[in-house]
Amino acid sequence: MSPISSAADLQSLLFRHIDKILQVWILLDGQDKIVMWSKPAEQNFGYSSAEILGQPFCNLLPLHAPNRTEYIKLLELDSHNGSLINHRTQVVQRGGILMDVELTLHVFKESENFKLITLTNITETAELQHYVNNKMMELVERFHFFHGKDLTPQMREIFDAVLVAVTSGQGLRFNRAFLLLVDQEDQELKGVQAIGPASREEAGRIYHELSQSPPTLTKMIDLYKASETRSDTWINQLCQSIRVSLGDPEHLLIQTLFTQKYQLINDSSTMAGHPSFNRLRETLQVSECIVVPLIWHGQSVGLLIADNAVTGHQITDTNIKAITEFAKTATEVIETVKLLSKLEESINYIKQTNLKIKESQAQLMHQEKLAAKGQLIAQMAHEIRGPMSIIGGFARRVFKRIEPGDINYDPVNRIVETVATLELVLNDILDQTPKAEVLKNDCDAAKTINRVIALLEEEIHLRRISVNINVKGHLPNIRIKEHHLFEIINNLVKNALEAMEKDGLLLILANELGNMVVITIQDTGPGIPKSEEAKIFSPYYTTKENGTGLGLVVVQKLVEEHKGMLTVHSLPAKGTTFTISLPTVNKQEEL
Amino acid sequence: MNQQNSRILVIDDEENIRELLNLEFTDLGYQVLMANSAFNGLQILKDQKVDLVILDIKMPGMDGIEALEKIISTQRGLPVIIHSAYSHYKDNYLTWSATSYVVKSGDLSELIEKAQEILALKQEE
């Protein structure tokens, strides 16, 4: 063979190999008539060159195609700088069989508008995508109508569909397929589901059945489903045994996730010899497999592993191209299912919350009704108690005056006893009716002090009295009802204010001492003479013009009732100090 | 002063109660004065000497709690028994300054006992 030297030699070299590069290609003239095409084109369409040359390109388009005769012209309009890439369409083979293709068009404007068309047959991929998408739609519909149902079986089904597509005879033709997904929560890559014959015998059975009639995708899926009961468990167990931490960047599978590029695992692989490489081959018991990352919006969400463990066929470039292409569809479907399942969770959560709200609403309404009823009953019972006491009172009065032998003795006795019974019934009702509000013995002293001062602000201002409140740290709550503590402090502060001339100073201290809170209220009034000190707690003692002399009595009674202490200390012309100590709420009691 | 001559003022808007207590306490030898409202009761207290007041709470116009406050500020030391169909006023500290609290009942024995007790103590003073 002469050495390649001239440009013509190089051109002829290139042209000799053009079929290997472009596969199915067709050259059209300015009138869109076929002037040349490749051997692969001939094989794909089934026409001989003699039959096709000179024919318009539209003869290769289906009869029902819209704008059939103008098709190439329209594509030209869509092209940029004379090129249109990966346009999806359908063409028709000699026998009338439709073929899904990706069409690329190059227009040579400077050369009489000649055009080069290349076609890639994507029928299989299109069918698979169609199948998986249909499954998806089915799932979405089912999800839509039965959104109360657990999604897991549907998820399994959709994963199955993806895996079947990889393995079926009409699909990507791998023997087995494994699906692994990234679990973000556990930071792990986990084997989820697998499909394929469990053994050579199983594979033989399936292939024998398939050889009886041309396999269709549906038939294939049905076959796998039928064998599921036998093979599914083992292969799924194998798949689920694969678990790799995302924090292991040396691991072959994790590397595939990070690089987002497929890895062909065989003896000539660059990774050969790596521990995880050997481990994977051992686990799957194969010498060759392909690992394809599933990429969703730039993020690796899982892996698809496929092998030919049964037939031992070598994985070809066509196989690789097909599976990497299919991985995109698979990812979309898987992620959609995951989203749906999350949606399902959210819907369930909202449903449950809704139910709880409804329940508590009903409960609240029930309680409100009960409370309203209770109030009505209490009111009625009280209204009845008055007249009942009149009937009973007079009846007893009469009864006392009747001798046991009198004809009226027994009837009046009956009235007395019946009224007594009725009164007991009323007492029962009144004891059981819910009280308007049950207040807790739990009160924040600092808050109450401030509330009292705020309410007396006008008087404090009028008397030009300075108030100094000093609460030491965070006080524990006192075991007393708030309105009772309010009454105590209100009375003492009022007394202090009234005792003072203008420009007086009111000092309120509060601090914790042991398990008590001590509140001191000190004024700069005239003080109480020693002789009077003992009397101030007796009822009706007052120095005020309009006083009832009951303020301090009430204070003392309240303090005593709450197991507290009240002391007074007075210095004539200096002022008076009242000290109240009340027990704090026991922490354990609170619990 | 003989306890039997003690004067009891019954303040109640319900005529039947006034009449019943009048009959019962009169039988026991007490002198019974009656008022059909708090206002009328306070008028009687201004003019006449009374040893014990039996006071209803729920009355139209001035109620028993307000009347109690007025009685205490004008007639220091005068015992008052609150006599009400309602027991929950016991929780109101304003009623605490009363000497006693008796819930109305067809059985008057509790009211009579309390009245006798208070009047006996008063006589000792």
XYZ file of C-alpha atoms in Angstrom:
716
model
C 0.000 0.000 0.000
C 1.404 3.415 -1.007
C 2.110 5.869 1.788
C -0.498 8.534 2.440
C 0.960 11.790 1.290
C -1.380 14.010 -0.702
C -4.465 15.842 0.463
C -6.462 13.685 -1.928
C -5.148 10.596 -0.169
C -6.240 11.992 3.187
C -9.678 12.847 1.847
C -10.123 9.420 0.402
C -8.978 7.894 3.698
C -11.537 9.913 5.561
C -14.283 9.031 3.125
C -13.475 5.321 3.240
C -14.146 5.383 6.968
C -17.054 7.767 6.980
C -19.622 5.011 7.488
C -17.935 4.045 10.745
C -18.156 7.601 11.983
C -21.537 8.747 10.753
C -23.302 5.359 10.498
C -26.665 6.234 8.909
C -26.163 9.207 6.622
C -27.966 10.501 3.558
C -26.819 13.166 1.103
C -29.557 15.266 -0.554
C -29.325 17.621 -3.465
C -30.809 21.129 -3.660
C -34.252 19.594 -4.444
C -34.027 17.303 -1.410
C -33.586 14.244 -3.583
C -31.349 11.461 -2.265
C -28.075 11.396 -4.172
C -25.985 9.179 -1.908
C -26.375 7.198 1.300
C -24.367 4.920 3.558
C -24.342 1.144 3.908
C -25.817 1.355 7.422
C -28.600 3.526 5.964
C -29.307 0.871 3.398
C -29.454 -1.788 6.117
C -31.661 0.294 8.351
C -34.203 1.235 5.708
C -34.099 -1.995 3.702
C -33.913 -0.369 0.233
C -31.087 -0.946 -2.226
C -29.158 2.074 -3.473
C -30.630 1.587 -6.946
C -34.113 1.782 -5.515
C -33.579 4.880 -3.421
C -31.197 7.137 -5.335
C -33.036 9.948 -7.106
C -36.052 9.618 -4.811
C -37.190 12.557 -2.724
C -36.267 12.279 0.979
C -39.920 12.582 1.975
C -40.459 9.028 0.715
C -38.679 7.920 3.895
C -41.125 9.825 6.056
C -44.385 8.247 7.285
C -47.396 9.016 5.103
C -49.183 10.744 7.960
C -46.272 13.074 8.745
C -47.425 16.689 8.687
C -45.977 18.847 5.853
C -44.379 15.698 4.512
C -43.137 17.134 1.212
C -41.950 20.381 2.768
C -40.310 18.662 5.734
C -36.667 19.350 4.979
C -37.493 22.953 3.976
C -39.102 23.505 7.339
C -36.115 21.979 9.149
C -33.862 24.371 7.259
C -35.862 27.270 8.679
C -35.229 25.923 12.161
C -31.498 25.503 11.605
C -28.772 27.748 12.900
C -25.926 28.560 10.490
C -27.199 25.737 8.349
C -27.161 23.079 11.092
C -29.888 21.373 13.052
C -28.833 18.852 15.653
C -30.662 15.951 17.321
C -34.117 16.645 15.968
C -36.457 13.860 17.057
C -38.725 12.457 14.417
C -39.967 9.248 12.843
C -38.974 7.614 9.582
C -40.352 4.526 7.916
C -38.567 1.361 6.833
C -39.281 -0.551 3.672
C -41.755 -2.916 5.390
C -43.673 0.087 6.761
C -42.147 -0.234 10.231
C -41.771 3.089 12.023
C -38.396 4.025 13.426
C -37.777 6.701 16.077
C -34.680 8.659 15.080
C -32.598 11.621 16.066
C -31.936 13.574 12.870
C -29.032 15.929 12.293
C -29.067 18.215 9.246
C -26.231 20.166 7.662
C -27.003 22.440 4.713
C -24.128 23.256 2.375
C -25.414 26.622 1.173
C -22.346 27.384 -0.925
C -22.618 24.028 -2.720
C -26.011 24.273 -4.428
C -27.813 23.736 -1.172
C -26.748 20.095 -0.841
C -27.643 18.623 2.534
C -26.184 15.916 4.724
C -28.574 14.111 7.015
C -27.422 11.702 9.724
C -29.854 9.553 11.667
C -29.534 7.711 14.967
C -32.017 4.952 15.597
C -33.491 5.554 19.056
C -36.541 3.325 18.706
C -35.574 1.136 21.642
C -34.737 3.981 23.971
C -37.885 5.796 22.912
C -39.963 2.729 23.634
C -38.348 2.302 27.029
C -38.840 5.921 27.909
C -42.399 5.692 26.735
C -42.934 2.596 28.855
C -41.342 4.055 31.974
C -43.163 7.337 31.524
C -46.438 5.486 31.126
C -45.722 3.641 34.376
C -45.004 6.992 35.901
C -48.263 8.502 34.672
C -50.105 5.447 35.943
C -48.440 5.946 39.292
C -49.223 9.645 39.372
C -52.846 8.883 38.603
C -53.038 6.175 41.202
C -51.329 8.477 43.622
C -53.842 11.147 42.766
C -56.842 8.956 43.382
C -55.581 6.873 46.281
C -53.413 9.334 48.069
C -54.291 7.712 51.356
C -52.462 4.538 50.268
C -48.919 3.630 51.183
C -46.663 4.459 48.280
C -44.019 1.836 48.902
C -45.479 -0.895 46.637
C -45.786 1.675 43.864
C -42.197 2.745 44.416
C -41.127 -0.885 44.111
C -43.098 -1.181 40.930
C -41.543 1.878 39.348
C -38.036 0.734 40.329
C -38.898 -2.610 38.769
C -39.940 -0.872 35.576
C -36.607 0.930 35.423
C -34.640 -2.261 36.042
C -36.676 -4.320 33.594
C -35.977 -1.707 30.936
C -32.257 -2.204 31.494
C -32.434 -5.977 31.303
C -35.174 -6.808 28.836
C -34.400 -8.393 25.469
C -36.004 -5.532 23.623
C -34.474 -3.014 25.977
C -30.845 -2.598 26.883
C -30.297 -6.374 26.936
C -28.263 -6.576 30.113
C -28.744 -9.758 32.154
C -29.030 -8.101 35.536
C -29.514 -4.615 36.880
C -29.014 -3.180 40.371
C -30.355 0.087 41.663
C -28.462 1.885 44.451
C -29.649 5.171 45.967
C -27.968 7.777 48.136
C -29.519 7.998 51.603
C -28.781 11.548 52.720
C -29.938 10.873 56.262
C -27.568 7.959 56.843
C -24.891 9.409 54.520
C -24.758 6.079 52.747
C -25.121 4.606 49.294
C -27.577 1.749 49.634
C -28.592 -1.084 47.332
C -32.352 -0.806 46.930
C -33.632 -3.213 44.333
C -32.358 -5.558 41.656
C -33.694 -7.631 38.835
C -32.423 -10.561 36.800
C -32.333 -14.319 36.797
C -30.896 -15.745 39.952
C -28.863 -18.448 38.252
C -27.898 -19.946 34.926
C -30.822 -22.415 35.084
C -33.228 -19.600 35.719
C -31.723 -17.583 32.878
C -31.901 -20.618 30.591
C -35.581 -21.052 31.350
C -36.313 -17.399 30.620
C -34.281 -17.338 27.393
C -35.873 -20.558 26.217
C -39.311 -19.048 26.681
C -38.227 -15.933 24.885
C -36.803 -17.841 21.934
C -40.221 -19.429 21.279
C -41.631 -16.080 20.164
C -40.066 -12.684 19.525
C -39.849 -10.996 22.931
C -41.792 -7.841 23.462
C -41.108 -5.546 26.354
C -44.403 -6.374 28.020
C -43.777 -10.102 27.671
C -40.350 -9.642 29.173
C -41.740 -7.770 32.155
C -44.399 -10.407 32.672
C -41.734 -13.126 32.596
C -39.664 -11.388 35.230
C -42.730 -10.823 37.327
C -43.625 -14.499 37.097
C -40.164 -15.501 38.216
C -40.069 -12.853 40.903
C -41.192 -15.197 43.646
C -38.162 -17.425 43.030
C -35.381 -15.132 41.969
C -36.394 -11.845 43.475
C -35.496 -12.616 47.035
C -31.965 -13.781 46.356
C -31.000 -11.045 43.921
C -32.580 -8.350 46.055
C -30.760 -9.630 49.112
C -27.543 -9.453 47.125
C -28.332 -5.898 46.094
C -29.340 -4.753 49.559
C -26.120 -6.133 50.989
C -24.306 -3.324 49.163
C -23.925 -0.399 51.567
C -21.102 2.116 51.275
C -20.518 5.186 53.404
C -20.404 8.458 51.473
C -17.347 9.323 53.555
C -15.278 6.683 51.772
C -13.925 8.603 48.733
C -11.536 5.761 47.830
C -14.427 3.440 47.146
C -15.076 2.791 43.488
C -18.835 3.396 43.806
C -18.414 6.619 45.778
C -15.865 7.814 43.210
C -18.393 7.185 40.464
C -20.875 9.305 42.413
C -18.369 12.149 42.721
C -16.924 12.097 39.202
C -20.434 11.646 37.724
C -18.936 9.504 34.946
C -19.778 5.886 34.210
C -17.189 3.214 35.021
C -16.676 0.050 33.081
C -15.429 -2.569 35.485
C -13.325 -5.227 33.783
C -9.747 -6.503 33.647
C -8.599 -3.570 31.506
C -10.210 -1.009 33.824
C -7.956 1.671 35.299
C -9.333 0.855 38.715
C -8.363 -2.832 38.459
C -6.625 -4.032 41.557
C -8.315 -1.536 43.851
C -9.779 -3.349 46.893
C -13.320 -2.024 46.331
C -13.029 -2.990 42.671
C -12.324 -6.614 43.512
C -14.929 -6.633 46.262
C -17.631 -5.481 43.826
C -16.711 -8.155 41.308
C -16.781 -10.754 44.076
C -20.135 -9.555 45.389
C -21.736 -9.640 41.976
C -19.732 -12.721 40.906
C -18.914 -11.243 37.511
C -15.734 -10.233 35.717
C -17.383 -7.293 33.984
C -20.103 -4.789 34.852
C -20.930 -1.160 34.249
C -21.621 1.444 36.923
C -23.662 4.447 35.778
C -24.312 7.468 38.003
C -27.854 8.795 38.295
C -27.575 12.572 38.152
C -30.424 14.840 39.137
C -29.938 18.573 38.670
C -26.182 18.218 38.905
C -26.298 16.035 42.001
C -25.579 12.311 42.111
C -28.569 10.584 43.638
C -27.636 6.966 43.016
C -26.110 4.364 40.734
C -27.319 1.855 38.223
C -25.143 -1.256 37.917
C -25.667 -3.651 35.038
C -23.910 -6.832 34.003
C -24.166 -9.885 31.800
C -23.632 -12.428 34.552
C -25.586 -15.140 32.768
C -24.574 -14.961 29.122
C -21.092 -13.633 29.790
C -21.427 -11.317 26.781
C -19.002 -8.443 26.650
C -20.443 -4.992 27.298
C -20.249 -3.124 23.988
C -19.980 0.596 23.258
C -23.581 0.511 22.031
C -24.620 -1.008 25.367
C -22.783 1.742 27.221
C -24.295 4.494 25.113
C -27.773 3.086 25.616
C -27.514 2.660 29.383
C -25.971 6.082 29.994
C -28.736 7.600 27.875
C -31.376 5.617 29.714
C -29.927 6.659 33.103
C -31.324 10.167 32.510
C -34.879 8.905 32.115
C -34.425 6.534 35.027
C -33.209 9.351 37.273
C -36.145 11.544 36.382
C -38.567 8.781 37.153
C -36.870 7.769 40.399
C -36.659 11.336 41.662
C -40.279 11.974 40.759
C -41.300 8.898 42.716
C -39.238 10.077 45.673
C -40.875 13.496 45.477
C -44.294 11.903 45.304
C -43.509 9.817 48.332
C -42.421 12.932 50.226
C -45.584 14.667 49.094
C -47.520 11.678 50.363
C -45.822 12.041 53.749
C -46.662 15.728 53.888
C -50.250 15.076 52.921
C -50.538 12.456 55.639
C -49.009 14.818 58.156
C -51.407 17.607 57.192
C -54.321 15.186 57.320
C -53.377 14.026 60.791
C -52.884 17.580 62.024
C -56.221 18.524 60.551
C -57.865 15.618 62.297
C -56.282 16.612 65.609
C -57.481 20.195 65.199
C -60.978 18.985 64.428
C -60.921 16.713 67.460
C -59.746 19.415 69.812
C -62.269 21.817 68.323
C -65.037 19.361 69.015
C -63.672 18.846 72.507
C -63.520 22.581 73.089
C -67.062 23.043 71.879
C -68.134 20.196 74.077
C -66.394 21.781 77.061
C -67.868 25.172 76.293
C -71.321 23.672 76.032
C -70.724 21.821 79.270
C -69.553 24.983 80.979
C -72.546 26.935 79.710
C -74.842 24.134 80.810
C -73.114 24.031 84.164
C -73.612 27.718 84.692
C -77.277 27.445 83.809
C -77.715 24.509 86.177
C -75.926 26.364 88.962
C -78.097 29.397 88.478
C -81.264 27.316 88.482
C -80.185 25.368 91.520
C -79.566 28.580 93.416
C -82.892 29.985 92.323
C -84.576 26.830 93.558
C -82.662 26.726 96.828
C -84.284 29.959 98.084
C -87.916 28.898 97.670
C -86.999 25.384 98.833
C -85.768 26.810 102.113
C -89.085 28.619 102.517
C -91.155 25.472 101.906
C -88.865 23.444 104.150
C -88.795 26.130 106.840
C -92.533 26.475 107.098
C -93.081 22.727 106.866
C -90.715 22.121 109.774
C -92.407 24.873 111.690
C -95.799 23.254 111.240
C -94.363 19.782 111.861
C -92.980 20.825 115.271
C -96.477 21.748 116.378
C -98.145 18.502 115.319
C -98.543 15.611 117.735
C -97.575 12.176 116.395
C -101.260 11.104 116.506
C -102.461 14.004 114.373
C -103.939 13.260 110.938
C -101.479 15.804 109.386
C -98.389 14.453 111.168
C -97.393 12.003 108.450
C -98.141 14.256 105.390
C -96.188 17.187 106.841
C -93.343 14.862 107.806
C -93.283 13.729 104.185
C -92.995 17.356 103.008
C -90.103 18.007 105.436
C -88.213 14.897 104.385
C -88.791 15.436 100.664
C -87.544 19.001 100.907
C -84.473 17.822 102.840
C -83.759 15.251 100.099
C -84.252 17.868 97.406
C -81.822 20.171 99.190
C -79.221 17.404 99.252
C -79.744 16.887 95.529
C -79.231 20.618 94.965
C -76.028 20.536 97.019
C -74.770 17.662 94.901
C -75.508 19.547 91.701
C -73.827 22.692 92.967
C -70.753 20.811 94.115
C -70.401 19.077 90.764
C -70.976 21.944 88.383
C -67.724 23.148 86.888
C -66.523 26.369 88.457
C -66.152 29.352 86.136
C -62.391 29.117 86.479
C -60.076 27.175 88.652
C -57.229 29.438 89.583
C -53.899 27.931 90.461
C -52.005 28.727 93.622
C -49.102 30.015 91.618
C -48.186 33.643 91.402
C -45.250 35.824 90.359
C -44.675 38.381 93.148
C -42.712 40.862 91.022
C -45.510 40.972 88.458
C -48.164 41.542 91.112
C -46.173 44.305 92.815
C -45.800 46.110 89.508
C -49.495 45.683 88.767
C -50.460 47.254 92.098
C -48.102 50.196 91.591
C -49.354 50.731 88.047
C -52.966 50.889 89.257
C -52.090 53.354 92.022
C -49.958 55.496 89.741
C -52.329 58.462 89.803
C -52.423 58.606 93.572
C -48.644 58.197 93.798
C -48.252 61.053 91.364
C -50.752 63.304 93.223
C -48.975 62.748 96.523
C -45.584 63.249 94.851
C -44.299 60.033 96.342
C -41.197 58.321 95.034
C -41.506 54.596 94.662
C -38.498 52.313 94.761
C -39.083 48.690 93.863
C -36.215 46.315 94.395
C -36.685 42.682 93.400
C -33.623 40.535 94.098
C -32.905 38.219 91.183
C -35.503 35.941 89.672
C -37.995 35.038 92.385
C -39.706 31.674 92.441
C -43.495 31.774 92.243
C -45.523 31.998 95.455
C -48.150 29.449 96.395
C -51.105 31.830 96.362
C -53.754 32.894 93.871
C -52.808 36.065 92.059
C -55.900 38.036 93.122
C -55.222 37.198 96.748
C -51.612 38.425 96.639
C -52.901 41.468 94.799
C -55.340 42.138 97.676
C -52.536 41.847 100.260
C -50.090 44.141 98.491
C -52.798 46.560 97.373
C -53.988 47.014 100.996
C -50.501 47.485 102.400
C -49.384 49.904 99.680
C -52.604 51.911 100.006
C -52.060 52.161 103.771
C -48.475 53.257 103.225
C -49.464 55.909 100.682
C -52.179 57.299 102.920
C -49.808 57.420 105.861
C -47.310 59.636 104.065
C -47.195 63.389 103.555
C -46.078 64.807 100.219
C -42.597 63.868 98.944
C -42.565 60.609 100.858
C -40.641 57.509 99.810
C -42.231 54.119 99.343
C -39.783 51.253 99.346
C -40.793 47.766 98.226
C -38.298 44.951 98.545
C -38.766 41.373 97.468
C -36.286 38.546 97.864
C -36.095 34.817 98.323
C -35.276 33.433 101.743
C -35.211 29.676 102.144
C -38.424 28.376 100.656
C -40.213 31.672 101.241
C -40.515 34.923 99.334
C -40.229 37.915 101.627
C -41.915 41.158 100.592
C -41.192 44.312 102.579
C -43.290 47.454 102.227
C -41.787 50.467 103.908
C -43.116 54.025 104.142
C -41.727 57.300 105.514
C -44.963 58.143 107.339
C -45.438 59.079 111.009
C -45.251 55.483 112.167
C -47.522 53.703 114.605
C -47.266 54.506 118.299
C -46.144 51.481 120.357
C -49.415 51.531 122.265
C -51.405 51.158 119.069
C -49.268 48.484 117.378
C -51.180 45.587 118.945
C -54.538 46.955 117.846
C -53.907 47.428 114.173
C -54.881 43.877 113.295
C -58.156 43.910 115.208
C -61.213 44.413 113.058
C -62.630 47.891 112.671
C -59.471 49.583 113.938
C -58.801 52.546 111.671
C -57.115 55.908 111.761
C -58.611 56.927 108.475
C -61.700 59.067 108.187
C -63.469 56.753 105.787
C -61.668 53.533 106.616
C -63.498 50.345 107.507
C -60.626 49.084 109.610
C -60.768 45.868 107.626
C -57.799 46.245 105.261
C -55.226 44.772 107.625
C -57.685 42.151 108.876
C -58.103 40.897 105.352
C -54.327 41.000 104.806
C -53.670 39.021 107.964
C -56.363 36.461 107.204
C -55.049 35.941 103.674
C -51.438 35.614 104.794
C -52.384 33.120 107.508
C -54.524 31.084 105.121
C -51.534 30.679 102.843
C -49.230 29.591 105.666
C -47.338 32.844 105.593
C -46.240 35.402 108.164
C -47.060 39.075 108.576
C -45.042 41.355 110.871
C -45.026 45.068 111.426
C -42.189 47.214 112.604
C -42.648 50.912 113.216
C -40.466 53.802 114.304
C -42.364 56.947 115.313
C -41.645 59.834 112.949
C -39.547 57.531 110.745
C -42.088 55.228 109.195
C -43.636 51.792 109.219
C -42.423 48.548 107.661
C -44.734 45.600 106.900
C -43.058 42.326 106.124
C -44.946 39.441 104.505
C -43.382 36.085 103.902
C -45.187 33.481 101.835
C -44.118 29.946 100.852
C -42.894 29.413 97.316
C -44.278 26.852 94.902
C -42.496 23.582 95.451
C -40.658 22.560 92.285
C -41.811 18.965 92.589
C -45.356 20.167 93.188
C -45.157 22.049 89.932
C -44.258 18.903 88.102
C -79.093 42.377 129.010
C -81.089 39.210 128.709
C -80.288 37.262 125.533
C -83.979 36.668 125.042
C -84.494 40.390 124.688
C -81.836 40.709 122.020
C -82.948 42.447 118.867
C -82.374 40.765 115.537
C -82.679 42.621 112.238
C -83.546 40.456 109.243
C -82.687 42.104 105.892
C -84.129 40.039 103.014
C -86.139 40.986 99.932
C -88.088 37.706 100.124
C -91.175 38.184 102.258
C -91.584 34.486 103.063
C -88.074 34.316 104.516
C -88.649 37.403 106.618
C -91.898 35.947 107.887
C -90.396 32.527 108.635
C -87.425 33.967 110.531
C -89.721 36.369 112.322
C -91.890 33.504 113.537
C -88.966 31.257 114.513
C -86.880 33.850 116.357
C -89.942 35.371 118.007
C -90.809 31.868 119.253
C -87.348 31.723 120.765
C -88.032 34.955 122.606
C -86.035 37.374 120.456
C -87.277 40.665 119.171
C -87.259 40.622 115.375
C -87.052 43.685 113.171
C -87.476 43.315 109.445
C -86.332 45.197 106.345
C -87.228 44.301 102.728
C -84.134 46.030 101.310
C -80.557 46.891 102.276
C -81.466 50.553 102.170
C -84.368 50.106 104.620
C -82.165 47.949 106.837
C -79.531 50.692 107.098
C -82.300 53.183 107.991
C -83.456 50.979 110.876
C -79.847 50.630 112.093
C -79.542 54.410 112.247
C -82.564 54.783 114.488
C -82.693 51.649 116.565
C -80.417 49.532 118.654
C -79.852 46.096 117.076
C -77.792 43.183 118.459
C -77.520 40.991 115.362
C -78.138 41.406 111.642
C -79.176 38.487 109.423
C -78.334 39.683 105.937
C -79.281 38.310 102.504
C -76.824 38.998 99.656
C -78.795 38.926 96.418
C -81.202 41.795 96.675
C -82.387 44.349 94.157
C -80.753 47.763 94.508
C -78.006 47.692 97.117
C -76.811 44.130 97.647
C -75.785 42.486 100.901
C -72.036 42.913 100.306
C -72.331 46.656 99.945
C -74.668 46.784 102.949
C -72.154 44.767 104.996
C -69.411 47.287 104.247
C -71.703 50.159 105.324
C -72.790 48.386 108.503
C -69.159 47.712 109.479
C -68.044 51.290 108.898
C -70.980 52.804 110.772
C -71.811 50.236 113.458
C -68.458 48.929 114.594
C -68.706 45.618 116.404
C -72.241 44.797 115.287
C -72.319 41.071 114.395
C -73.661 40.131 110.979
C -74.690 36.656 109.771
C -74.796 36.369 106.008
C -77.771 34.233 105.009
C -77.715 33.407 101.306
C -78.882 30.748 98.904
C -75.420 31.110 97.319
C -72.435 29.441 98.899
C -69.841 30.842 96.505
C -69.849 34.299 98.103
C -67.821 32.568 100.807
C -64.899 32.829 98.369
C -65.303 36.601 98.208
C -63.068 38.099 100.868
C -65.521 41.009 101.217
C -67.844 38.634 103.061
C -65.090 37.567 105.420
C -65.652 40.513 107.684
C -69.093 39.097 108.483
C -69.293 37.189 111.753
C -70.753 34.112 110.112
C -72.042 32.720 106.827
C -75.018 30.356 106.658
C -76.388 28.916 103.408
C -80.199 29.065 103.267
C -81.916 25.795 104.042
C -85.339 24.503 105.054
C -83.582 23.333 108.211
C -83.048 26.513 110.227
C -81.102 24.841 113.042
C -77.654 26.009 111.787
C -78.797 29.628 111.530
C -80.425 29.516 114.967
C -77.375 27.925 116.593
C -75.020 30.542 115.092
C -77.324 33.390 116.186
C -77.572 32.039 119.724
C -73.795 31.550 119.922
C -73.051 35.108 118.759
C -75.633 36.685 121.026
C -74.406 34.706 124.024
C -70.825 35.874 123.418
C -72.008 39.432 123.044
C -73.759 39.279 126.365
C -70.557 38.092 128.056
C -68.681 41.210 126.939
